[in-house]
Amino acid sequence: MVQQIKSPDIEKNNLKIPYFSILGVLVVVILVTILWRPLNLDRTVYVPLNSQVQTTVKDTSTSSVAIGDGRLDIVGDKSKSENVTESSDVPEDDIAKDELDDISEEKDNTIQYTIVRGDTLHDILYRYNVNRNDVIQLTNNFKQLANLRIGQQLSWTTDDNHNLLTFNWTISSNNIRIFEKSGNKFIESSETIESISENVVIKGDLKTSFVADARKVGLTSNEIGIITRALQWRLDFRRLKAGDKFAVYLSREMHGKILSNSKILGIRIQNGTKDYYAILADDGNYYDINASSLSQSFFRYPLEKQARVSSGFNPRRVNPVTGIVTAHNGVDFAVSRGTPVLSVGNGEVVIAKYSGSAGNYVAIRHGRQYMTAYMHLDKILVKPGQQVKQGDKIGLSGNTGRSTGPHLHFELHINNKPVNPLTASLPINDGLTGKSKKAFVEKVENIKSQLSF
């Protein structure tokens, strides 16, 4: 038998066949993967309800990468800015506004505020969209501002870009601390001002609308705003009709002919045959004549049980593809498709429909100050105009619209401005008890007598 011996060159040529076959298969798999899943990584970027935002182009040459739940977030730490308008991921449907919304958005750039339980200066100023750098500088440099007390008056002035110009803290009727912007810093001063305090009663009849008729009898926009917020959970001011009546008992501080501060002590609104009262208590909150709370509580989570947060509230979130800062004005909960979504409070459904990149989208108005939004739903279970209660099932979570995977995007807006729903200060609906209730009830009889028609 003759044994055939193969040369080394022949052996190498035979090995090339399976080697190149395997390499070819790997190349095909990689190409198919890239083509099947294009690098469109900005699909979970959200911007505020009903608005476009001014954004900043980011150079992400130095960046960190975080991966989770089917989305990739890239955050650069070297940047150069350029004004750009980014309007993607905005629901196509605007939430209708009325004159009561206009009251809270009036651009006279001067705001008066009475401190209530649970307030902090950060929360108050952020709620009114004051420049965050100014707020941080003010509170860091003047530690005494941590000593705000319930019932004290604050007032401040901003420019059209929300930069803080002046901030006044009225400690008492003749002790005012003034913080005024000078260059890039605030300078503190104090004034002892002789003022005249008087209690007045202002009454009116409804002829056109509450806002218009209240202004005609001498109530200021700030006072009208306090009234509508105090009774926002008990009374729908849009449903007041001609012939209804209102009476307001208030204390005003006057410097000559100039109104410096006002405090509303009692409110009565007669809607048909029913009376609605709001009486100011010593804790700075309003209660009805039985010392029951006028506030409504909120659930912190719009789900039956707490779920993992896959993407948090971030007003400076960077679009990973364009490098554009596009605010993520809500919280994403990692839940599977079909998970029941609950209304966090009592309210009226104002939008319930498919709305562009938001997918199936529900927006609920709660009183006058609060709005919640629920996006990317698999199914909507409510209709516009429907009244819902806290805990009602309004939809099922899903993956509709511009979304990388099943989740719920949830937003909370206070005074038409987005806030972090997991940390925002929410109203407390506890009534008065014990000695506080006894003192309040004694006060009510005197105030009620001032509010007669």
Coordinates of C-alpha atoms in Angstrom, one line a residue:
M1 CA 0.0 0.0 0.0
V2 CA 1.3 3.4 -1.0
Q3 CA 0.6 6.2 1.5
Q4 CA -0.1 9.6 0.0
I5 CA 1.6 12.4 1.9
K6 CA 0.0 15.9 1.6
S7 CA 2.3 18.9 1.6
P8 CA 1.9 21.7 4.2
D9 CA 0.6 24.1 1.6
I10 CA -2.2 21.8 0.7
E11 CA -3.2 21.5 4.4
K12 CA -3.3 25.3 4.8
N13 CA -5.6 25.7 1.7
N14 CA -8.0 23.2 3.1
L15 CA -8.1 25.0 6.5
K16 CA -9.0 28.3 4.8
I17 CA -12.4 27.1 3.7
P18 CA -14.1 26.6 7.1
Y19 CA -12.3 29.6 8.6
F20 CA -13.6 32.0 5.9
S21 CA -17.1 30.4 6.1
I22 CA -17.3 31.2 9.9
L23 CA -16.0 34.7 9.4
G24 CA -18.5 35.3 6.7
V25 CA -21.4 34.2 8.9
L26 CA -20.3 36.5 11.7
V27 CA -20.1 39.5 9.3
V28 CA -23.7 38.8 8.1
V29 CA -25.0 38.5 11.7
I30 CA -23.4 41.8 12.6
L31 CA -24.8 43.6 9.6
V32 CA -28.3 42.2 10.1
T33 CA -28.2 43.3 13.8
I34 CA -27.2 46.8 12.9
L35 CA -29.8 47.2 10.1
W36 CA -32.6 45.6 12.2
R37 CA -31.9 47.9 15.2
P38 CA -30.8 51.3 13.9
L39 CA -29.1 53.6 16.2
N40 CA -32.1 55.8 16.9
L41 CA -31.4 56.1 20.6
D42 CA -33.4 59.2 21.4
R43 CA -36.8 57.5 21.5
T44 CA -37.4 58.1 25.2
V45 CA -36.7 61.8 25.5
Y46 CA -39.6 63.9 26.7
V47 CA -40.3 67.6 26.8
P48 CA -42.9 69.7 28.8
L49 CA -46.6 69.4 28.1
N50 CA -47.9 71.9 25.5
S51 CA -44.6 73.7 25.0
Q52 CA -41.4 73.9 23.1
V53 CA -38.1 74.3 25.0
Q54 CA -35.0 76.2 24.4
T55 CA -32.2 73.7 24.3
T56 CA -28.4 73.5 24.3
V57 CA -26.2 71.5 21.9
K58 CA -23.7 69.4 23.9
D59 CA -20.3 68.1 22.9
T60 CA -20.2 64.6 24.3
S61 CA -16.5 64.0 23.6
T62 CA -16.2 63.0 27.3
S63 CA -19.2 61.0 28.4
S64 CA -20.5 58.3 30.6
V65 CA -22.9 55.7 29.4
A66 CA -25.7 54.1 31.4
I67 CA -27.7 51.2 30.0
G68 CA -31.0 49.8 31.2
D69 CA -34.5 48.8 30.1
G70 CA -33.8 49.1 26.4
R71 CA -32.6 52.7 26.5
L72 CA -29.2 54.2 26.4
D73 CA -28.4 57.6 28.1
I74 CA -25.3 59.5 27.3
V75 CA -24.4 62.4 29.5
G76 CA -21.5 64.6 28.4
D77 CA -19.4 66.7 30.8
K78 CA -17.8 69.0 28.3
S79 CA -20.2 71.3 26.5
K80 CA -20.6 74.4 24.4
S81 CA -24.0 75.9 23.9
E82 CA -26.0 77.1 21.0
N83 CA -29.7 78.0 21.0
V84 CA -31.8 75.4 19.3
T85 CA -35.5 74.7 19.4
E86 CA -36.3 71.0 19.9
S87 CA -40.0 70.1 19.6
S88 CA -40.0 66.3 19.4
D89 CA -41.9 64.1 21.8
V90 CA -44.4 66.8 22.6
P91 CA -48.1 65.6 22.8
E92 CA -49.9 67.0 19.8
D93 CA -52.9 68.2 21.9
D94 CA -52.8 71.3 24.0
I95 CA -54.6 71.5 27.3
A96 CA -57.2 74.3 27.1
K97 CA -56.7 77.2 29.5
D98 CA -59.1 79.7 30.9
E99 CA -59.0 83.1 32.7
L100 CA -58.3 81.3 36.0
D101 CA -55.1 79.9 34.5
D102 CA -54.2 83.4 33.2
I103 CA -54.4 84.7 36.8
S104 CA -51.6 82.4 37.9
E105 CA -49.5 83.3 34.8
E106 CA -49.9 87.0 34.9
K107 CA -46.6 88.6 33.9
D108 CA -46.5 91.6 36.2
N109 CA -43.3 89.9 37.4
T110 CA -44.2 90.7 41.1
I111 CA -45.5 87.9 43.3
Q112 CA -46.9 88.0 46.8
Y113 CA -47.0 84.7 48.8
T114 CA -48.2 83.8 52.3
I115 CA -46.2 80.9 53.9
V116 CA -48.1 77.8 54.8
R117 CA -47.2 74.6 56.6
G118 CA -44.6 72.5 54.8
D119 CA -43.2 75.3 52.7
T120 CA -39.5 75.8 52.1
L121 CA -38.0 78.7 50.2
H122 CA -36.6 76.4 47.6
D123 CA -40.0 74.9 46.9
I124 CA -41.8 78.2 46.8
L125 CA -39.5 79.9 44.4
Y126 CA -39.0 76.8 42.2
R127 CA -42.8 76.5 42.0
Y128 CA -42.9 80.0 40.4
N129 CA -40.1 79.2 38.0
V130 CA -37.5 81.6 39.6
N131 CA -34.0 81.1 38.2
R132 CA -32.5 78.2 40.1
N133 CA -29.0 79.7 40.4
D134 CA -30.5 82.8 42.1
V135 CA -32.5 80.6 44.5
I136 CA -29.4 78.6 45.4
Q137 CA -27.3 81.7 45.9
L138 CA -29.9 83.4 48.0
T139 CA -30.5 80.5 50.3
N140 CA -26.8 79.6 50.6
N141 CA -25.6 83.1 51.4
F142 CA -28.4 84.1 53.8
K143 CA -29.0 81.2 56.2
Q144 CA -31.6 83.2 58.2
L145 CA -34.0 82.5 55.3
A146 CA -34.4 79.0 56.7
N147 CA -36.4 80.6 59.6
L148 CA -39.5 81.4 57.7
R149 CA -42.7 81.1 59.7
I150 CA -46.2 80.2 58.8
G151 CA -48.3 83.3 58.0
Q152 CA -45.4 85.5 57.1
Q153 CA -45.5 87.3 53.8
L154 CA -43.0 87.0 51.0
S155 CA -42.8 89.1 47.8
W156 CA -40.4 89.1 44.9
T157 CA -39.8 90.6 41.5
T158 CA -38.2 88.9 38.5
D159 CA -37.3 90.0 35.0
D160 CA -38.9 88.4 31.9
N161 CA -36.3 85.6 32.0
H162 CA -37.3 84.7 35.6
N163 CA -34.1 86.1 37.1
L164 CA -34.6 87.3 40.7
L165 CA -34.3 91.0 41.1
T166 CA -35.6 91.7 44.6
F167 CA -36.9 89.5 47.4
N168 CA -38.7 90.8 50.4
W169 CA -39.4 88.9 53.7
T170 CA -41.9 90.6 55.9
I171 CA -41.1 89.2 59.4
S172 CA -43.6 91.5 61.1
S173 CA -45.7 94.6 60.2
N174 CA -42.7 96.9 60.7
N175 CA -39.8 94.6 60.0
I176 CA -39.0 93.8 56.4
R177 CA -35.8 92.2 55.2
I178 CA -34.9 93.2 51.6
F179 CA -32.5 91.2 49.4
E180 CA -31.7 93.1 46.2
K181 CA -29.6 91.8 43.3
S182 CA -26.5 94.0 42.6
G183 CA -24.3 92.7 39.9
N184 CA -23.9 88.9 40.5
K185 CA -24.8 88.9 44.2
F186 CA -27.6 89.8 46.6
I187 CA -27.3 92.6 49.2
E188 CA -29.4 92.5 52.3
S189 CA -31.0 95.5 54.0
S190 CA -33.8 96.1 56.4
E191 CA -36.6 98.6 56.7
T192 CA -38.8 99.7 59.5
I193 CA -41.9 101.0 57.8
E194 CA -44.9 102.5 59.5
S195 CA -47.9 101.0 57.9
I196 CA -51.7 101.1 58.5
S197 CA -53.4 97.8 58.9
E198 CA -57.2 97.6 58.3
N199 CA -59.7 94.8 58.0
V200 CA -62.1 95.2 55.1
V201 CA -65.0 93.2 53.6
I202 CA -65.4 93.1 49.8
K203 CA -68.6 91.8 48.3
G204 CA -69.9 91.2 44.8
D205 CA -72.5 89.6 42.6
L206 CA -71.7 87.3 39.6
K207 CA -72.6 88.9 36.3
T208 CA -70.0 87.8 33.8
S209 CA -67.3 85.7 35.5
F210 CA -65.8 85.4 38.9
V211 CA -62.4 86.8 37.9
A212 CA -63.9 89.8 36.0
D213 CA -66.5 90.6 38.8
A214 CA -64.0 90.2 41.6
R215 CA -61.6 92.7 39.9
K216 CA -64.5 95.2 39.5
V217 CA -65.1 95.3 43.2
G218 CA -61.4 95.8 44.1
L219 CA -59.8 92.4 44.6
T220 CA -56.3 92.1 43.2
S221 CA -55.0 89.3 41.0
N222 CA -53.0 87.9 43.8
E223 CA -56.1 87.9 46.1
I224 CA -58.2 86.2 43.4
G225 CA -55.6 83.6 43.0
I226 CA -55.6 82.8 46.8
I227 CA -59.4 82.5 46.7
T228 CA -59.4 80.1 43.8
R229 CA -56.7 77.9 45.3
A230 CA -58.3 77.8 48.7
L231 CA -61.6 76.4 47.3
Q232 CA -60.2 74.6 44.3
W233 CA -61.2 71.1 45.6
R234 CA -64.7 72.1 46.7
L235 CA -65.9 74.4 43.9
D236 CA -65.5 74.6 40.1
F237 CA -65.3 78.3 39.5
R238 CA -66.1 77.8 35.8
R239 CA -69.6 76.6 36.8
L240 CA -70.5 79.7 38.8
K241 CA -73.5 81.5 37.2
A242 CA -75.1 84.9 37.1
G243 CA -76.8 85.7 40.4
D244 CA -74.2 83.9 42.6
K245 CA -72.6 86.0 45.3
F246 CA -69.2 86.2 47.0
A247 CA -67.9 87.9 50.1
V248 CA -64.2 88.2 51.2
Y249 CA -63.0 89.4 54.6
L250 CA -59.4 90.4 54.5
S251 CA -56.6 92.3 56.3
R252 CA -54.7 94.8 54.3
E253 CA -51.5 96.8 55.1
M254 CA -51.3 100.1 53.4
H255 CA -48.4 102.5 53.0
G256 CA -50.2 105.6 52.0
K257 CA -52.3 104.6 49.0
I258 CA -50.1 101.7 48.2
L259 CA -51.1 98.1 49.2
S260 CA -48.1 96.4 50.6
N261 CA -49.5 93.2 51.9
S262 CA -52.9 91.5 52.2
K263 CA -54.2 88.4 54.1
I264 CA -57.5 86.8 53.3
L265 CA -59.1 85.8 56.6
G266 CA -62.4 84.4 55.3
I267 CA -64.2 83.6 52.0
R268 CA -67.8 82.8 51.3
I269 CA -69.1 82.0 47.8
Q270 CA -72.8 81.3 47.3
N271 CA -73.5 79.0 44.3
G272 CA -77.2 78.7 43.9
T273 CA -78.5 77.6 47.3
K274 CA -75.2 76.2 48.6
D275 CA -72.5 78.1 50.5
Y276 CA -68.8 77.4 50.3
Y277 CA -66.6 78.8 53.1
A278 CA -62.8 79.0 53.5
I279 CA -61.5 80.3 56.8
L280 CA -57.8 81.0 57.5
A281 CA -56.4 79.1 60.6
D282 CA -53.4 79.9 62.7
D283 CA -51.3 77.3 60.8
G284 CA -51.7 79.3 57.5
N285 CA -54.1 76.9 55.8
Y286 CA -57.7 77.3 55.0
Y287 CA -60.5 75.0 56.4
D288 CA -64.3 74.9 56.1
I289 CA -66.4 76.2 59.0
N290 CA -66.3 72.7 60.7
A291 CA -62.4 72.7 60.7
S292 CA -62.3 70.1 58.0
S293 CA -59.5 70.3 55.4
L294 CA -60.2 71.9 52.1
S295 CA -57.2 70.2 50.5
Q296 CA -57.1 66.9 48.6
S297 CA -54.4 64.3 49.2
F298 CA -52.5 62.7 46.3
F299 CA -51.0 59.3 45.7
R300 CA -47.3 59.6 45.2
Y301 CA -47.4 56.7 42.6
P302 CA -50.0 56.1 39.8
L303 CA -49.8 52.4 40.3
E304 CA -51.3 49.8 42.6
K305 CA -47.8 49.1 44.0
Q306 CA -44.5 50.9 43.8
A307 CA -42.4 50.1 40.7
R308 CA -38.8 50.6 39.8
V309 CA -38.0 54.0 38.3
S310 CA -36.1 53.4 35.0
S311 CA -35.6 57.1 34.2
G312 CA -36.0 59.9 36.7
F313 CA -37.1 63.5 36.5
N314 CA -34.3 65.5 34.8
P315 CA -34.8 69.0 33.3
R316 CA -31.3 68.8 31.8
R317 CA -31.5 65.4 30.2
V318 CA -29.2 65.1 27.1
N319 CA -30.6 63.6 23.8
P320 CA -28.0 60.8 23.3
V321 CA -28.0 61.2 19.5
T322 CA -28.3 64.9 18.9
G323 CA -26.5 66.0 22.1
I324 CA -29.4 68.5 22.7
V325 CA -30.6 69.1 26.2
T326 CA -34.3 68.0 26.2
A327 CA -36.0 68.1 29.5
H328 CA -37.4 64.8 30.9
N329 CA -40.2 66.3 32.8
G330 CA -41.6 63.2 34.4
V331 CA -40.7 59.8 35.8
D332 CA -40.6 56.5 33.9
F333 CA -41.8 53.4 35.8
A334 CA -40.6 50.0 34.5
V335 CA -43.8 48.1 34.3
S336 CA -45.0 45.4 31.9
R337 CA -47.7 46.0 29.3
G338 CA -51.2 45.9 30.7
T339 CA -50.4 47.1 34.2
P340 CA -53.3 49.1 35.6
V341 CA -52.6 52.9 35.8
L342 CA -54.4 54.9 38.5
S343 CA -55.4 58.5 38.9
V344 CA -53.3 60.0 41.7
G345 CA -56.2 62.3 42.8
N346 CA -59.7 63.5 42.2
G347 CA -60.0 65.5 39.0
E348 CA -61.4 66.0 35.5
V349 CA -60.0 64.2 32.4
V350 CA -59.0 67.0 29.9
I351 CA -57.3 64.8 27.3
A352 CA -57.7 61.1 26.5
K353 CA -56.5 60.1 23.1
Y354 CA -53.5 59.1 20.9
S355 CA -51.2 62.1 20.8
G356 CA -48.1 61.8 18.6
S357 CA -44.9 60.6 20.3
A358 CA -46.8 60.5 23.7
G359 CA -48.8 57.6 22.3
N360 CA -52.0 56.9 24.2
Y361 CA -52.1 59.9 26.5
V362 CA -54.3 60.9 29.4
A363 CA -54.1 64.3 31.2
I364 CA -56.1 65.1 34.3
R365 CA -56.7 68.5 35.9
H366 CA -56.9 68.4 39.7
G367 CA -58.4 71.6 41.1
R368 CA -56.7 74.8 39.8
Q369 CA -53.0 74.2 40.5
Y370 CA -52.4 70.6 39.7
M371 CA -52.2 68.6 36.4
T372 CA -51.1 65.0 35.9
A373 CA -50.2 63.2 32.6
Y374 CA -49.9 59.6 31.8
M375 CA -48.2 58.6 28.5
H376 CA -47.5 55.5 26.3
L377 CA -50.6 53.7 27.5
D378 CA -51.6 50.4 25.8
K379 CA -55.3 51.3 26.4
I380 CA -57.2 54.3 27.6
L381 CA -60.2 53.7 30.0
V382 CA -61.5 57.2 30.4
K383 CA -63.0 60.0 28.3
P384 CA -62.5 63.8 28.1
G385 CA -64.8 65.6 30.6
Q386 CA -65.1 62.6 32.8
Q387 CA -64.8 63.1 36.6
V388 CA -62.4 60.6 38.2
K389 CA -61.7 59.8 41.8
Q390 CA -58.4 59.1 43.5
G391 CA -57.4 55.5 42.7
D392 CA -59.7 55.1 39.7
K393 CA -58.3 53.0 36.9
I394 CA -57.7 55.3 33.9
G395 CA -55.7 53.1 31.6
L396 CA -53.3 50.2 31.1
S397 CA -49.5 50.8 30.6
G398 CA -48.0 50.0 27.3
N399 CA -45.5 50.9 24.6
T400 CA -47.3 53.3 22.2
G401 CA -45.9 56.4 20.6
R402 CA -42.2 57.1 20.8
S403 CA -41.0 54.4 23.3
T404 CA -38.3 51.8 23.4
G405 CA -40.2 49.3 25.6
P406 CA -43.2 48.9 27.9
H407 CA -43.3 51.5 30.7
L408 CA -45.4 54.4 32.1
H409 CA -44.3 58.0 31.7
F410 CA -45.9 60.0 34.5
E411 CA -45.8 63.8 35.0
L412 CA -47.0 66.2 37.7
H413 CA -47.4 69.9 36.9
I414 CA -48.0 72.6 39.6
N415 CA -49.1 76.0 38.4
N416 CA -48.5 74.8 34.8
K417 CA -44.8 74.0 35.6
P418 CA -43.4 70.4 35.7
V419 CA -42.1 69.2 39.0
N420 CA -40.6 65.9 40.2
P421 CA -43.6 63.9 41.3
L422 CA -41.5 61.8 43.7
T423 CA -40.3 64.7 45.8
A424 CA -42.8 67.6 45.2
S425 CA -44.6 69.1 48.2
L426 CA -48.2 67.9 48.0
P427 CA -51.2 69.1 49.9
I428 CA -52.2 67.5 53.2
N429 CA -55.9 66.9 53.9
D430 CA -55.8 66.5 57.7
G431 CA -58.4 68.6 59.5
L432 CA -57.8 70.4 62.8
T433 CA -58.1 68.6 66.1
G434 CA -57.9 69.2 69.8
K435 CA -57.0 72.7 71.0
S436 CA -56.4 73.9 67.4
K437 CA -59.9 73.0 66.4
K438 CA -61.4 74.6 69.5
A439 CA -59.6 77.9 68.8
F440 CA -60.6 77.8 65.1
V441 CA -64.3 77.2 65.8
E442 CA -64.3 80.2 68.1
K443 CA -62.8 82.3 65.4
V444 CA -65.3 81.1 62.8
E445 CA -68.4 82.7 64.3
N446 CA -66.8 86.2 64.2
I447 CA -65.6 85.8 60.6
K448 CA -69.0 84.3 59.4
S449 CA -70.7 87.4 60.7
Q450 CA -68.5 89.6 58.5
L451 CA -69.4 87.5 55.4
S452 CA -73.2 88.0 55.4
F453 CA -74.9 89.2 52.2

